[in-house]
Backbone as JSON Lines, residues from 0, in Angstrom:
{"i":0,"aa":"M","n":[4.86,22.46,8.91],"ca":[5.57,21.09,8.63],"c":[4.69,20.06,9.32]}
{"i":1,"aa":"L","n":[4.57,18.99,8.46],"ca":[3.81,17.65,9.02],"c":[4.4,16.66,9.09]}
{"i":2,"aa":"I","n":[3.98,15.99,10.21],"ca":[4.58,14.71,10.63],"c":[3.73,13.58,10.79]}
{"i":3,"aa":"E","n":[3.88,12.48,10.4],"ca":[2.88,11.31,10.34],"c":[3.67,10.36,11.31]}
{"i":4,"aa":"I","n":[3.3,9.91,12.21],"ca":[3.99,8.95,13.19],"c":[3.01,7.67,13.15]}
{"i":5,"aa":"D","n":[3.36,6.8,12.67],"ca":[2.46,5.42,12.55],"c":[2.77,4.32,13.45]}
{"i":6,"aa":"G","n":[1.84,3.58,13.89],"ca":[1.76,2.46,14.8],"c":[2.33,2.87,16.31]}
{"i":7,"aa":"I","n":[2.4,3.9,16.65],"ca":[2.63,4.21,18.05],"c":[1.3,4.73,18.81]}
{"i":8,"aa":"L","n":[1.02,3.99,19.77],"ca":[-0.11,4.56,20.44],"c":[0.15,5.53,21.55]}
{"i":9,"aa":"P","n":[-0.34,6.65,21.75],"ca":[-0.12,7.82,22.63],"c":[-0.41,7.27,24.14]}
{"i":10,"aa":"V","n":[0.46,7.81,24.97],"ca":[0.21,7.53,26.35],"c":[-0.28,8.7,27.05]}
{"i":11,"aa":"S","n":[-1.35,8.4,27.83],"ca":[-2.35,9.2,28.49],"c":[-1.39,9.86,29.69]}
{"i":12,"aa":"V","n":[-1.61,11.02,30.21],"ca":[-0.87,11.76,31.17],"c":[-1.03,10.71,32.42]}
{"i":13,"aa":"N","n":[-2.28,10.22,32.62],"ca":[-2.59,9.17,33.64],"c":[-1.39,7.95,33.78]}
{"i":14,"aa":"A","n":[-0.94,7.55,32.64],"ca":[-0.02,6.47,32.64],"c":[1.35,7.09,32.33]}
{"i":15,"aa":"A","n":[1.65,8.41,32.12],"ca":[2.88,8.48,31.81],"c":[3.62,9.3,32.83]}
{"i":16,"aa":"Y","n":[2.91,9.48,34.07],"ca":[3.49,10.23,35.17],"c":[3.25,9.21,36.44]}
{"i":17,"aa":"R","n":[3.99,9.35,37.29],"ca":[3.96,8.59,38.7],"c":[4.61,9.53,39.81]}
{"i":18,"aa":"T","n":[4.0,9.4,40.91],"ca":[4.5,10.29,42.08],"c":[5.16,9.24,42.91]}
{"i":19,"aa":"W","n":[6.42,9.61,43.4],"ca":[7.42,8.65,44.0],"c":[7.87,9.46,45.15]}
{"i":20,"aa":"R","n":[7.73,9.36,46.51],"ca":[8.16,10.04,47.59],"c":[8.2,11.53,47.31]}
{"i":21,"aa":"G","n":[6.71,12.15,46.69],"ca":[6.32,13.41,46.81],"c":[6.79,13.94,45.4]}
{"i":22,"aa":"R","n":[7.69,13.28,44.73],"ca":[8.14,13.81,43.31],"c":[7.16,13.0,42.16]}
{"i":23,"aa":"M","n":[7.09,14.06,41.22],"ca":[6.5,13.53,40.16],"c":[7.42,13.15,38.81]}
{"i":24,"aa":"L","n":[7.37,11.91,38.63],"ca":[8.53,11.21,37.6],"c":[7.67,10.5,36.53]}
{"i":25,"aa":"I","n":[8.52,10.65,35.24],"ca":[8.05,9.83,34.14],"c":[8.07,8.57,34.45]}
{"i":26,"aa":"S","n":[6.97,7.56,34.02],"ca":[6.74,6.13,34.49],"c":[7.61,5.3,33.34]}
{"i":27,"aa":"K","n":[8.03,4.04,33.53],"ca":[8.27,3.29,32.6],"c":[7.72,3.42,31.28]}
{"i":28,"aa":"K","n":[6.46,3.42,31.01],"ca":[5.85,3.67,29.93],"c":[5.84,4.71,29.22]}
{"i":29,"aa":"G","n":[5.88,5.86,30.25],"ca":[6.16,7.1,29.69],"c":[7.32,7.3,29.16]}
{"i":30,"aa":"R","n":[8.47,6.7,29.73],"ca":[9.82,6.95,29.13],"c":[9.97,6.05,27.83]}
{"i":31,"aa":"E","n":[9.38,4.84,27.66],"ca":[9.48,4.27,26.47],"c":[8.72,4.9,25.32]}
{"i":32,"aa":"F","n":[7.72,5.5,25.45],"ca":[6.94,6.43,24.44],"c":[7.85,7.6,24.11]}
{"i":33,"aa":"K","n":[8.14,8.23,25.2],"ca":[9.2,9.34,24.76],"c":[10.39,8.92,23.97]}
{"i":34,"aa":"K","n":[10.85,7.84,24.35],"ca":[12.16,7.3,23.52],"c":[11.79,7.15,22.02]}
{"i":35,"aa":"E","n":[10.66,6.45,21.92],"ca":[10.07,5.9,20.52],"c":[9.87,7.04,19.75]}
{"i":36,"aa":"I","n":[9.29,8.31,20.39],"ca":[8.93,9.69,19.62],"c":[10.18,10.51,19.47]}
{"i":37,"aa":"E","n":[11.13,10.31,20.2],"ca":[12.29,10.85,19.97],"c":[13.0,10.45,18.67]}
{"i":38,"aa":"E","n":[13.06,9.0,18.69],"ca":[13.9,8.56,17.42],"c":[13.09,8.73,16.03]}
{"i":39,"aa":"V","n":[11.84,8.77,16.15],"ca":[11.17,9.25,15.02],"c":[11.18,10.49,14.38]}
{"i":40,"aa":"L","n":[11.36,11.43,15.54],"ca":[11.64,12.64,15.36],"c":[12.94,13.07,14.71]}
{"i":41,"aa":"L","n":[13.93,12.47,15.46],"ca":[15.51,12.84,15.03],"c":[15.77,12.24,13.77]}
{"i":42,"aa":"A","n":[15.15,11.02,13.38],"ca":[15.21,10.3,12.05],"c":[14.61,11.21,11.11]}
{"i":43,"aa":"G","n":[13.85,12.03,11.37],"ca":[13.01,12.63,10.17],"c":[13.74,14.01,9.96]}
{"i":44,"aa":"N","n":[14.91,14.61,10.68],"ca":[15.85,15.48,10.45],"c":[14.95,16.81,10.21]}
{"i":45,"aa":"Y","n":[13.89,17.0,10.7],"ca":[12.85,18.21,10.84],"c":[13.91,19.38,11.15]}
{"i":46,"aa":"D","n":[13.44,20.6,10.45],"ca":[14.03,22.05,10.75],"c":[13.14,22.43,12.01]}
{"i":47,"aa":"K","n":[13.71,22.84,12.87],"ca":[13.18,23.58,14.26],"c":[12.31,24.86,14.1]}
{"i":48,"aa":"V","n":[11.03,24.76,14.16],"ca":[10.42,26.05,13.92],"c":[10.46,27.12,15.15]}
{"i":49,"aa":"I","n":[10.66,28.37,14.69],"ca":[11.14,29.29,15.78],"c":[10.22,30.38,15.82]}
{"i":50,"aa":"G","n":[9.76,30.69,16.85],"ca":[8.8,31.82,17.36],"c":[7.44,31.29,17.68]}
{"i":51,"aa":"E","n":[6.52,32.04,17.66],"ca":[5.05,31.7,17.91],"c":[4.47,30.63,17.05]}
{"i":52,"aa":"I","n":[3.85,29.35,17.45],"ca":[3.47,28.39,16.74],"c":[1.89,28.15,16.94]}
{"i":53,"aa":"E","n":[1.35,27.52,15.97],"ca":[0.11,26.81,15.95],"c":[0.19,25.51,15.73]}
{"i":54,"aa":"M","n":[-0.41,24.66,16.48],"ca":[-0.1,23.3,16.34],"c":[-1.49,22.38,16.5]}
{"i":55,"aa":"T","n":[-1.44,21.39,15.54],"ca":[-2.63,20.39,15.41],"c":[-2.01,19.14,15.56]}
{"i":56,"aa":"I","n":[-2.73,18.39,16.4],"ca":[-2.38,17.02,16.88],"c":[-3.63,16.0,16.57]}
{"i":57,"aa":"E","n":[-3.33,15.17,15.66],"ca":[-4.77,14.37,15.38],"c":[-4.11,12.9,15.83]}
{"i":58,"aa":"Y","n":[-4.95,12.35,16.63],"ca":[-4.92,11.05,17.16],"c":[-5.73,10.14,16.45]}
{"i":59,"aa":"F","n":[-5.1,8.94,15.81],"ca":[-6.02,7.76,15.37],"c":[-5.71,6.45,16.47]}
{"i":60,"aa":"F","n":[-6.92,5.99,16.88],"ca":[-6.83,4.95,17.85],"c":[-7.61,3.6,17.34]}
{"i":61,"aa":"K","n":[-6.77,2.62,17.22],"ca":[-7.07,1.26,16.98],"c":[-8.37,0.8,17.39]}
{"i":62,"aa":"D","n":[-8.71,0.92,18.66],"ca":[-9.92,0.24,19.42],"c":[-10.75,1.2,19.52]}
{"i":63,"aa":"K","n":[-11.91,0.91,19.98],"ca":[-13.09,1.78,20.07],"c":[-13.38,2.4,21.75]}
{"i":64,"aa":"R","n":[-12.07,2.06,22.56],"ca":[-12.12,2.53,23.86],"c":[-12.65,4.01,24.15]}
{"i":65,"aa":"C","n":[-13.33,4.25,24.88],"ca":[-13.65,5.83,25.16],"c":[-12.25,6.36,25.68]}
{"i":66,"aa":"R","n":[-11.87,7.74,25.24],"ca":[-10.87,8.38,25.45],"c":[-10.99,9.78,25.69]}
{"i":67,"aa":"D","n":[-10.2,10.25,26.67],"ca":[-10.26,11.86,26.78],"c":[-9.16,12.5,25.99]}
{"i":68,"aa":"I","n":[-9.81,13.34,25.03],"ca":[-8.56,13.82,23.96],"c":[-7.64,14.71,24.86]}
{"i":69,"aa":"D","n":[-7.83,15.37,26.05],"ca":[-6.97,16.11,26.84],"c":[-5.97,15.38,27.47]}
{"i":70,"aa":"N","n":[-6.02,14.05,27.65],"ca":[-4.97,13.31,28.11],"c":[-3.81,12.9,27.62]}
{"i":71,"aa":"Y","n":[-3.5,13.23,26.28],"ca":[-2.38,12.59,25.42],"c":[-1.62,13.64,25.03]}
{"i":72,"aa":"Q","n":[-1.73,14.7,25.04],"ca":[-0.67,15.77,24.36],"c":[0.72,16.15,25.19]}
{"i":73,"aa":"K","n":[0.2,16.05,26.74],"ca":[1.57,16.79,27.72],"c":[2.71,16.05,27.24]}
{"i":74,"aa":"L","n":[2.87,14.59,27.39],"ca":[4.13,14.0,27.22],"c":[4.56,14.38,25.88]}
{"i":75,"aa":"L","n":[3.65,14.14,24.76],"ca":[4.15,14.1,23.38],"c":[4.59,15.81,23.22]}
{"i":76,"aa":"I","n":[4.09,16.64,23.5],"ca":[4.58,18.18,23.39],"c":[5.85,18.21,24.15]}
{"i":77,"aa":"D","n":[5.98,17.54,25.41],"ca":[7.37,17.88,26.13],"c":[8.33,16.98,25.07]}
{"i":78,"aa":"T","n":[8.02,16.07,24.52],"ca":[9.02,15.2,24.03],"c":[9.49,16.07,22.69]}
{"i":79,"aa":"M","n":[8.44,16.81,21.87],"ca":[8.65,17.48,20.58],"c":[9.75,18.78,20.96]}
{"i":80,"aa":"K","n":[9.65,19.29,22.35],"ca":[10.35,20.32,22.58],"c":[11.75,20.16,22.32]}
{"i":81,"aa":"D","n":[12.46,21.12,22.03],"ca":[13.67,21.19,21.62],"c":[14.26,20.63,20.31]}
{"i":82,"aa":"I","n":[13.19,19.62,19.87],"ca":[13.5,18.87,18.54],"c":[12.92,19.74,17.26]}
{"i":83,"aa":"L","n":[11.59,20.2,17.77],"ca":[10.65,20.59,16.51],"c":[10.4,22.21,17.01]}
{"i":84,"aa":"F","n":[10.55,22.75,18.0],"ca":[10.2,24.09,18.29],"c":[11.06,24.3,19.66]}
{"i":85,"aa":"E","n":[11.26,25.61,19.95],"ca":[12.0,26.01,20.94],"c":[11.5,25.6,22.5]}
{"i":86,"aa":"D","n":[10.29,25.8,22.77],"ca":[9.48,25.68,23.95],"c":[8.11,25.51,23.89]}
{"i":87,"aa":"D","n":[7.33,24.92,24.9],"ca":[5.89,24.82,24.62],"c":[5.5,25.95,25.12]}
{"i":88,"aa":"K","n":[6.1,27.0,25.72],"ca":[5.44,28.23,25.76],"c":[5.39,29.05,24.39]}
{"i":89,"aa":"M","n":[5.74,28.58,23.34],"ca":[5.62,29.11,22.23],"c":[4.27,28.79,21.23]}
{"i":90,"aa":"I","n":[3.73,27.79,21.96],"ca":[2.39,27.47,21.43],"c":[1.32,28.39,21.57]}
{"i":91,"aa":"Y","n":[0.65,29.05,20.68],"ca":[-0.22,29.9,20.98],"c":[-1.62,29.52,20.68]}
{"i":92,"aa":"K","n":[-1.61,28.32,19.76],"ca":[-2.81,27.77,19.3],"c":[-2.54,26.23,19.27]}
{"i":93,"aa":"L","n":[-3.46,25.37,19.96],"ca":[-3.45,23.77,19.83],"c":[-4.73,23.42,19.4]}
{"i":94,"aa":"N","n":[-4.63,22.65,18.65],"ca":[-6.03,21.86,17.84],"c":[-5.74,20.47,18.3]}
{"i":95,"aa":"L","n":[-6.86,19.76,18.82],"ca":[-6.76,18.43,18.99],"c":[-7.5,17.78,18.3]}
{"i":96,"aa":"I","n":[-7.55,16.53,17.75],"ca":[-8.48,15.86,16.86],"c":[-8.16,14.27,17.43]}
{"i":97,"aa":"K","n":[-9.47,13.64,17.8],"ca":[-9.28,12.04,17.63],"c":[-9.97,11.51,16.78]}
{"i":98,"aa":"H","n":[-9.64,10.11,16.53],"ca":[-10.44,9.1,15.64],"c":[-10.45,7.81,16.57]}
{"i":99,"aa":"I","n":[-11.65,7.2,16.75],"ca":[-11.63,6.2,17.72],"c":[-12.21,5.25,16.83]}
{"i":100,"aa":"G","n":[-11.65,3.75,17.06],"ca":[-11.9,2.58,16.56],"c":[-11.62,2.62,15.04]}
{"i":101,"aa":"C","n":[-10.67,3.08,14.48],"ca":[-10.12,3.43,13.14],"c":[-9.26,2.11,12.73]}
{"i":102,"aa":"G","n":[-9.0,1.25,13.54],"ca":[-8.06,-0.07,12.91],"c":[-6.8,-0.04,13.08]}
{"i":103,"aa":"Y","n":[-6.33,1.29,13.39],"ca":[-4.73,1.6,13.31],"c":[-4.49,2.67,14.46]}
{"i":104,"aa":"N","n":[-3.03,2.55,14.78],"ca":[-2.73,3.77,15.73],"c":[-1.87,4.79,14.85]}
{"i":105,"aa":"K","n":[-2.09,5.81,15.01],"ca":[-1.23,6.8,14.47],"c":[-1.28,8.22,14.85]}
{"i":106,"aa":"I","n":[-0.26,9.11,14.74],"ca":[-0.46,10.35,15.5],"c":[0.1,11.2,14.09]}
{"i":107,"aa":"I","n":[-0.67,12.39,13.79],"ca":[-0.22,13.3,12.72],"c":[-0.25,14.58,13.58]}
{"i":108,"aa":"I","n":[1.07,15.4,13.25],"ca":[1.3,16.53,14.03],"c":[1.53,17.76,12.8]}
{"i":109,"aa":"E","n":[0.84,18.72,12.86],"ca":[1.08,19.89,11.9],"c":[1.48,21.19,12.92]}
{"i":110,"aa":"I","n":[2.58,21.72,12.47],"ca":[3.12,22.7,13.36],"c":[3.5,23.92,12.41]}
{"i":111,"aa":"N","n":[2.84,25.11,12.49],"ca":[3.13,26.03,11.71],"c":[3.48,27.32,12.39]}
{"i":112,"aa":"N","n":[4.15,28.34,11.79],"ca":[4.51,29.68,12.4],"c":[2.91,30.44,12.47]}
{"i":113,"aa":"I","n":[2.84,31.3,13.55],"ca":[1.44,32.13,13.27],"c":[2.17,33.5,12.68]}
């Protein structure tokens, strides 16, 4: 399964979650990102992949700011759970690719059974 999400900038884990009174909560920015991604995925009417999966996430960033590749998949994967696959515990291989300063924001996700 290949999914392309145009124009949405991924939210880093640092911006997606906040601590309040000792509890970890999704921030406003995180909730907005999650809603945008859910709308795209549900509109695509994708079949859920069952069983062990391999996933590749490719990030395209419009600007040239330095970005840590490991900060972006947590909220994205949590949002895809129950829509595209059963649970993130079913991910056995995860590949991450980033492109900096390409002039547009885009996320490409590929999910396959192992």
